[in-house]
CSV table of C-alpha atoms and ligand atoms in Angstrom, one decimal:
chain,number,residue,atom,x,y,z
A,1,UNK,CA,2.9,-17.6,2.0
A,2,UNK,CA,5.3,-17.5,-0.8
A,3,UNK,CA,4.5,-16.8,-4.4
A,4,UNK,CA,7.4,-16.9,-6.3
A,5,UNK,CA,6.8,-17.5,-9.9
A,6,UNK,CA,3.2,-17.4,-9.9
A,7,UNK,CA,1.6,-14.4,-12.8
A,8,UNK,CA,-0.9,-12.8,-10.6
A,9,UNK,CA,-3.2,-10.5,-12.4
A,10,UNK,CA,-4.5,-7.3,-10.3
A,11,UNK,CA,-7.0,-5.4,-11.9
A,12,UNK,CA,-7.0,-1.3,-10.1
A,13,UNK,CA,-3.8,-1.6,-9.7
A,14,UNK,CA,-3.3,1.8,-9.4
A,15,UNK,CA,-4.8,2.7,-5.5
A,16,UNK,CA,-6.6,1.7,-3.3
A,17,UNK,CA,-7.2,-2.5,-2.1
A,18,UNK,CA,-5.5,-2.8,-6.2
A,19,UNK,CA,-2.4,-1.5,-5.4
A,20,UNK,CA,-2.3,-2.4,-1.6
A,21,UNK,CA,-2.6,-5.8,-3.0
A,22,UNK,CA,-0.2,-5.8,-6.6
A,23,UNK,CA,2.7,-4.5,-3.4
A,24,UNK,CA,1.9,-7.2,-1.5
A,25,UNK,CA,2.1,-10.1,-4.0
A,26,UNK,CA,5.0,-8.9,-4.8
A,27,UNK,CA,6.3,-8.9,-1.6
A,28,UNK,CA,5.6,-12.6,-1.8
A,29,UNK,CA,7.7,-13.3,-4.5
A,30,UNK,CA,5.1,-13.6,-7.2
A,31,UNK,CA,5.5,-12.0,-10.6
A,32,UNK,CA,2.2,-9.2,-10.7
A,33,UNK,CA,0.5,-7.7,-14.1
A,34,UNK,CA,-1.1,-4.0,-13.1
A,35,UNK,CA,-4.5,-3.2,-14.8
A,36,UNK,CA,-5.8,0.4,-14.9
A,37,UNK,CA,-6.6,3.5,-16.9
A,38,UNK,CA,-4.5,6.2,-14.7
A,39,UNK,CA,-0.7,6.1,-16.2
A,40,UNK,CA,0.7,8.2,-13.6
A,41,UNK,CA,-1.2,6.2,-10.5
A,42,UNK,CA,0.1,2.7,-11.6
A,43,UNK,CA,3.4,3.6,-12.5
A,44,UNK,CA,3.4,4.5,-8.6
A,45,UNK,CA,2.0,1.1,-7.9
A,46,UNK,CA,4.9,-0.2,-9.8
A,47,UNK,CA,8.0,1.1,-8.3
A,48,UNK,CA,6.8,0.1,-5.2
A,49,UNK,CA,6.4,-3.0,-6.4
A,50,UNK,CA,9.8,-3.0,-7.8
A,51,UNK,CA,11.4,-1.2,-4.2
A,52,UNK,CA,9.1,-4.4,-2.1
A,53,UNK,CA,10.4,-7.3,-4.5
A,54,UNK,CA,10.2,-7.7,-8.2
A,55,UNK,CA,11.2,-4.8,-10.7
A,56,UNK,CA,10.9,-7.4,-14.4
A,57,UNK,CA,8.6,-9.4,-12.9
A,58,UNK,CA,6.0,-6.4,-13.1
A,59,UNK,CA,3.9,-6.0,-16.2
A,60,UNK,CA,1.7,-2.8,-16.8
A,61,UNK,CA,-1.4,-3.1,-18.3
A,62,UNK,CA,-3.0,0.6,-19.3
A,63,UNK,CA,-6.4,-0.9,-19.8
A,64,UNK,CA,-11.0,-0.8,-19.0
A,65,UNK,CA,-12.1,-3.7,-18.0
A,66,UNK,CA,-15.2,-2.7,-19.3
A,67,UNK,CA,-14.2,-2.4,-22.8
A,68,UNK,CA,-13.7,-5.8,-25.0
A,69,UNK,CA,-10.5,-5.5,-26.6
A,70,UNK,CA,-8.9,-4.2,-23.5
A,71,UNK,CA,-9.7,-7.2,-21.5
A,72,UNK,CA,-8.8,-9.2,-24.7
A,73,UNK,CA,-5.3,-7.2,-24.7
A,74,UNK,CA,-5.0,-8.1,-20.7
A,75,UNK,CA,-5.5,-11.5,-21.1
A,76,UNK,CA,-2.7,-12.0,-24.4
A,77,UNK,CA,-0.1,-9.7,-23.3
A,78,UNK,CA,-0.1,-11.6,-19.7
A,79,UNK,CA,0.4,-14.2,-22.1
A,80,UNK,CA,2.8,-13.2,-24.4
A,81,UNK,CA,5.0,-12.2,-21.5
A,82,UNK,CA,4.5,-14.9,-18.9
A,83,UNK,CA,3.8,-17.6,-20.6
A,84,UNK,CA,1.4,-18.3,-18.2
A,85,UNK,CA,-1.9,-17.2,-15.0
A,86,UNK,CA,-2.2,-19.0,-12.1
A,87,UNK,CA,-4.1,-15.9,-10.7
A,88,UNK,CA,-6.6,-13.3,-11.3
A,89,UNK,CA,-7.1,-10.7,-8.8
A,90,UNK,CA,-11.3,-8.8,-10.2
A,91,UNK,CA,-10.5,-5.5,-8.0
A,92,UNK,CA,-11.5,-2.9,-10.6
A,93,UNK,CA,-15.2,-0.7,-9.2
A,94,UNK,CA,-16.4,1.9,-9.5
A,95,UNK,CA,-18.8,3.1,-7.3
A,96,UNK,CA,-22.0,6.3,-8.0
A,97,UNK,CA,-25.5,7.2,-7.0
A,98,UNK,CA,-28.8,6.1,-9.1
A,99,UNK,CA,-32.5,7.0,-8.1
A,100,UNK,CA,-35.3,5.1,-9.5
A,101,UNK,CA,-36.3,8.3,-10.7
A,102,UNK,CA,-33.2,9.7,-12.8
A,103,UNK,CA,-32.7,11.0,-16.1
A,104,UNK,CA,-29.2,9.8,-16.4
A,105,UNK,CA,-30.0,6.5,-14.3
A,106,UNK,CA,-29.8,4.0,-17.1
A,107,UNK,CA,-26.5,5.8,-18.9
A,108,UNK,CA,-25.2,5.1,-14.9
A,109,UNK,CA,-26.5,1.2,-14.5
A,110,UNK,CA,-24.5,0.6,-17.8
A,111,UNK,CA,-21.1,2.1,-16.2
A,112,UNK,CA,-21.8,0.5,-13.2
A,113,UNK,CA,-22.6,-3.4,-14.5
A,114,UNK,CA,-20.1,-2.9,-17.0
A,115,UNK,CA,-16.8,-1.9,-15.2
A,116,UNK,CA,-17.8,-4.2,-11.5
A,117,UNK,CA,-19.6,-7.2,-13.4
A,118,UNK,CA,-19.7,-8.2,-16.8
A,119,UNK,CA,-15.7,-7.1,-16.7
A,120,UNK,CA,-15.3,-9.4,-14.5
A,121,UNK,CA,-17.1,-12.2,-16.1
A,122,UNK,CA,-15.5,-11.5,-19.2
A,123,UNK,CA,-11.9,-11.6,-17.7
A,124,UNK,CA,-13.5,-14.8,-16.0
A,125,UNK,CA,-14.0,-16.3,-19.6
A,126,UNK,CA,-10.8,-15.4,-21.4
A,127,UNK,CA,-8.8,-16.4,-18.4
A,128,UNK,CA,-10.6,-19.2,-18.2
A,129,UNK,CA,-8.7,-22.0,-20.0
A,130,UNK,CA,-5.0,-21.1,-19.1
A,131,UNK,CA,-6.2,-20.8,-15.2
A,132,UNK,CA,-7.4,-25.0,-15.6
A,133,UNK,CA,-4.0,-25.4,-17.2
A,134,UNK,CA,-2.2,-24.5,-13.6
A,135,UNK,CA,-4.9,-25.5,-11.2
A,136,UNK,CA,-4.6,-21.7,-10.3
A,137,UNK,CA,-7.8,-19.5,-9.4
A,138,UNK,CA,-9.5,-16.1,-9.1
A,139,UNK,CA,-10.6,-13.6,-5.9
A,140,UNK,CA,-13.3,-11.4,-6.9
A,141,UNK,CA,-13.4,-8.1,-4.6
A,142,UNK,CA,-17.4,-7.4,-4.1
A,143,UNK,CA,-19.0,-5.7,-1.5
A,144,UNK,CA,-21.0,-5.0,1.6
A,145,UNK,CA,-23.2,-3.6,-0.4
A,146,UNK,CA,-24.1,-6.5,-2.4
A,147,UNK,CA,-25.8,-7.6,1.3
A,148,UNK,CA,-27.3,-4.2,2.4
A,149,UNK,CA,-29.6,-1.5,1.4
A,150,UNK,CA,-28.3,1.7,1.1
A,151,UNK,CA,-30.5,4.3,-0.4
A,152,UNK,CA,-29.4,5.6,-3.5
A,153,UNK,CA,-26.6,2.6,-4.3
A,154,UNK,CA,-28.7,0.7,-6.1
A,155,UNK,CA,-27.3,0.0,-9.6
A,156,UNK,CA,-23.8,-0.6,-7.1
A,157,UNK,CA,-25.6,-3.1,-5.1
A,158,UNK,CA,-27.0,-5.1,-7.3
A,159,UNK,CA,-23.6,-4.9,-9.5
A,160,UNK,CA,-22.2,-6.2,-6.3
A,161,UNK,CA,-24.9,-8.6,-5.6
A,162,UNK,CA,-24.5,-10.4,-9.1
A,163,UNK,CA,-20.7,-10.5,-8.6
A,164,UNK,CA,-21.5,-13.0,-5.5
A,165,UNK,CA,-23.7,-15.2,-7.4
A,166,UNK,CA,-21.9,-15.1,-10.9
A,167,UNK,CA,-18.7,-16.3,-8.3
A,168,UNK,CA,-20.8,-19.3,-6.7
A,169,UNK,CA,-21.9,-20.0,-10.1
A,170,UNK,CA,-19.0,-20.4,-11.6
A,171,UNK,CA,-16.6,-21.8,-8.7
A,172,UNK,CA,-18.8,-25.3,-9.2
A,173,UNK,CA,-18.1,-25.0,-12.8
A,174,UNK,CA,-14.3,-24.4,-12.1
A,175,UNK,CA,-14.4,-27.5,-9.3
A,176,UNK,CA,-13.9,-29.9,-11.7
A,177,UNK,CA,-11.0,-28.9,-13.1
A,178,UNK,CA,-9.4,-27.6,-10.1
A,179,UNK,CA,-10.1,-23.8,-10.2
A,180,UNK,CA,-11.6,-22.6,-7.1
A,181,UNK,CA,-12.9,-18.9,-7.2
A,182,UNK,CA,-13.6,-16.9,-4.9
A,183,UNK,CA,-14.9,-13.2,-3.1
A,184,UNK,CA,-14.7,-11.1,-0.4
A,185,UNK,CA,-17.1,-8.9,0.8
A,186,UNK,CA,-15.7,-5.5,2.9
A,187,UNK,CA,-17.0,-2.7,4.6
A,188,UNK,CA,-15.8,0.2,4.1
A,189,UNK,CA,-11.7,0.1,3.7
A,190,UNK,CA,-9.5,4.2,3.7
A,191,UNK,CA,-9.5,4.1,-0.5
A,192,UNK,CA,-9.7,6.8,-3.4
A,193,UNK,CA,-13.3,5.4,-3.9
A,194,UNK,CA,-15.0,7.7,-0.9
A,195,UNK,CA,-14.3,11.1,-3.0
A,196,UNK,CA,-16.4,9.4,-5.7
A,197,UNK,CA,-19.4,8.9,-2.9
A,198,UNK,CA,-22.3,11.2,-3.6
A,199,UNK,CA,-23.0,13.0,-0.6
A,200,UNK,CA,-25.2,11.5,1.2
A,201,UNK,CA,-24.0,8.0,0.6
A,202,UNK,CA,-21.1,8.1,3.4
A,203,UNK,CA,-22.5,9.1,5.8
A,204,UNK,CA,-24.8,5.4,5.3
A,205,UNK,CA,-22.1,3.2,4.2
A,206,UNK,CA,-19.3,4.9,6.9
A,207,UNK,CA,-21.3,5.3,10.0
A,208,UNK,CA,-19.8,3.8,12.1
A,209,UNK,CA,-19.3,-0.1,12.5
A,210,UNK,CA,-19.5,-2.5,16.2
A,211,UNK,CA,-15.1,-2.4,16.0
A,212,UNK,CA,-15.2,1.4,15.6
A,213,UNK,CA,-12.8,1.0,13.3
A,214,UNK,CA,-12.9,1.3,9.1
A,215,UNK,CA,-10.8,-1.4,7.4
A,216,UNK,CA,-7.4,-0.5,5.1
A,217,UNK,CA,-6.0,-1.6,2.2
A,218,UNK,CA,-3.0,-3.8,3.3
A,219,UNK,CA,-6.1,-5.5,5.5
A,220,UNK,CA,-7.7,-6.6,1.8
A,221,UNK,CA,-4.9,-7.5,0.9
A,222,UNK,CA,-3.6,-10.2,3.9
A,223,UNK,CA,-7.3,-11.7,3.1
A,224,UNK,CA,-6.8,-11.8,-0.8
A,225,UNK,CA,-3.1,-13.7,-0.1
A,226,UNK,CA,-4.6,-16.4,2.1
A,227,UNK,CA,-7.5,-16.8,-0.3
A,228,UNK,CA,-4.7,-17.2,-3.8
A,229,UNK,CA,-3.0,-19.6,-1.1
A,230,UNK,CA,-2.2,-22.7,-1.0
A,231,UNK,CA,-3.4,-22.5,2.7
A,232,UNK,CA,-6.7,-22.3,1.2
A,233,UNK,CA,-7.0,-25.1,-1.0
A,234,UNK,CA,-10.6,-26.3,0.2
A,235,UNK,CA,-11.8,-23.0,0.2
A,236,UNK,CA,-14.1,-22.1,-3.1
A,237,UNK,CA,-17.3,-20.5,-3.8
A,238,UNK,CA,-17.0,-18.6,-0.6
A,239,UNK,CA,-18.1,-15.3,0.5
A,240,UNK,CA,-15.5,-13.3,2.6
A,241,UNK,CA,-16.9,-11.2,5.1
A,242,UNK,CA,-14.1,-8.2,6.2
A,243,UNK,CA,-16.1,-5.8,7.7
A,244,UNK,CA,-15.8,-4.8,11.1
A,245,UNK,CA,-18.9,-6.3,11.9
A,246,UNK,CA,-21.3,-4.0,9.5
A,247,UNK,CA,-23.4,-6.7,8.8
A,248,UNK,CA,-24.2,-6.8,12.6
A,249,UNK,CA,-25.9,-3.4,12.4
B,301,NAP,N1,-13.5,1.2,-0.5
B,301,NAP,C1,-14.4,1.0,-0.4
B,301,NAP,O1,-14.8,0.9,1.2
B,301,NAP,C2,-14.9,-1.0,-1.0
B,301,NAP,C3,-16.1,-1.4,0.3
B,301,NAP,C4,-16.1,-2.6,-0.4
B,301,NAP,C5,-16.0,-2.9,-1.8
B,301,NAP,N2,-15.1,-2.1,-2.8
B,301,NAP,C6,-14.9,-1.9,-3.4
B,301,NAP,O2,-12.9,-2.6,-4.2
B,301,NAP,C7,-12.6,-2.4,-5.0
B,301,NAP,C8,-11.2,-1.5,-5.1
B,301,NAP,O3,-11.8,-0.6,-4.5
B,301,NAP,P1,-10.8,0.7,-3.9
B,301,NAP,O4,-11.5,1.1,-2.3
B,301,NAP,O5,-9.8,0.3,-4.0
B,301,NAP,O6,-11.0,2.2,-4.2
B,301,NAP,P2,-9.7,2.7,-5.9
B,301,NAP,O7,-8.8,3.5,-4.5
B,301,NAP,O8,-10.8,4.1,-5.9
B,301,NAP,O9,-9.4,1.6,-6.4
B,301,NAP,C9,-10.0,2.0,-8.0
B,301,NAP,C10,-9.2,1.2,-8.7
B,301,NAP,O10,-10.0,0.4,-9.7
B,301,NAP,C11,-10.0,0.9,-11.2
B,301,NAP,N3,-10.4,0.6,-12.1
B,301,NAP,C12,-12.0,1.7,-11.8
B,301,NAP,N4,-12.9,0.7,-13.1
B,301,NAP,C13,-11.8,0.4,-14.1
B,301,NAP,C14,-11.4,0.4,-15.7
B,301,NAP,N5,-13.2,0.6,-15.9
B,301,NAP,N6,-11.0,0.2,-16.0
B,301,NAP,C15,-9.9,-0.3,-15.8
B,301,NAP,N7,-9.3,-0.3,-13.9
B,301,NAP,C16,-10.2,-0.3,-13.4
B,301,NAP,C17,-9.1,2.2,-10.8
B,301,NAP,O11,-8.1,2.5,-11.9
B,301,NAP,P3,-8.5,4.0,-12.4
B,301,NAP,O12,-8.4,4.6,-12.5
B,301,NAP,O13,-6.1,3.5,-13.0
B,301,NAP,O14,-8.5,3.2,-13.7
B,301,NAP,C18,-8.3,1.7,-9.2
B,301,NAP,O15,-7.7,1.2,-9.3
B,301,NAP,C19,-13.7,-1.8,-6.1
B,301,NAP,O16,-14.5,-2.9,-6.6
B,301,NAP,C20,-15.3,-1.8,-5.1
B,301,NAP,O17,-16.1,-1.9,-5.3
B,301,NAP,C21,-14.9,-1.2,-1.7
């Protein structure tokens, strides 16, 4: 799959699934825009993109996707450097614990929703006219948590269920312009996010899967590349689960 001369934004490219996705796109010749807040980790991804393919074609944007001005800057700087946008991968995400009775329930709910859902809506809105020009596409990284119940993770579950349905709506609206929108819903993947999980959530999230394995970030990156390539020309509004059979439990 060649992505030569394609311009791809990957949010959350400083770590995990986003970093693996950015590197995979660079290997296939894409110009990749790496978005995240942690400059040290972004620099590591940038170096791996350079090792594997593009150097001058990589743009690093230190930005917090949940902040409106940063979201505007992501699109503005991308168009400023590359003059177009082909693919938007909305991957940046956080987890957090909220129970129905916590004092900080609303703060946690807002924090998670702002990053996992509002930022996607905003970036989609800002990118829309550019994606229509290139007949590009969007891949949103959701989670099987949007389809199951994990105790204490109601805000995260809600953000991902909302992302799934938002993506279907966006896919329908964009279809008449030839722009596709798809979702990938991983089960557990070995990344830094697992370190941020509250104490009792790993036991629920990491219980043995039917395939008795946990995914690595590269597996998810491979699916992102497939869905954003012309091989997936007829696929839009779809949710691809890659969870080692977790939803079968
Ligand atoms: N790992 C799993 O088991 C799993 C399972 C299902 C779904 N997912 C989803 O996969 C996506 C990627 O997660 P991951 O597992 O790769 O975790 P990760 O290694 O912790 O990476 C998360 C990425 O999101 C970025 N990010 C978070 N908040 C941000 C913000 N406000 N602005 C900009 N960037 C932000 C982080 O960058 P900075 O810290 O540099 O800002 C980091 O690059 C998430 O949407 C997550 O919900 C993960």
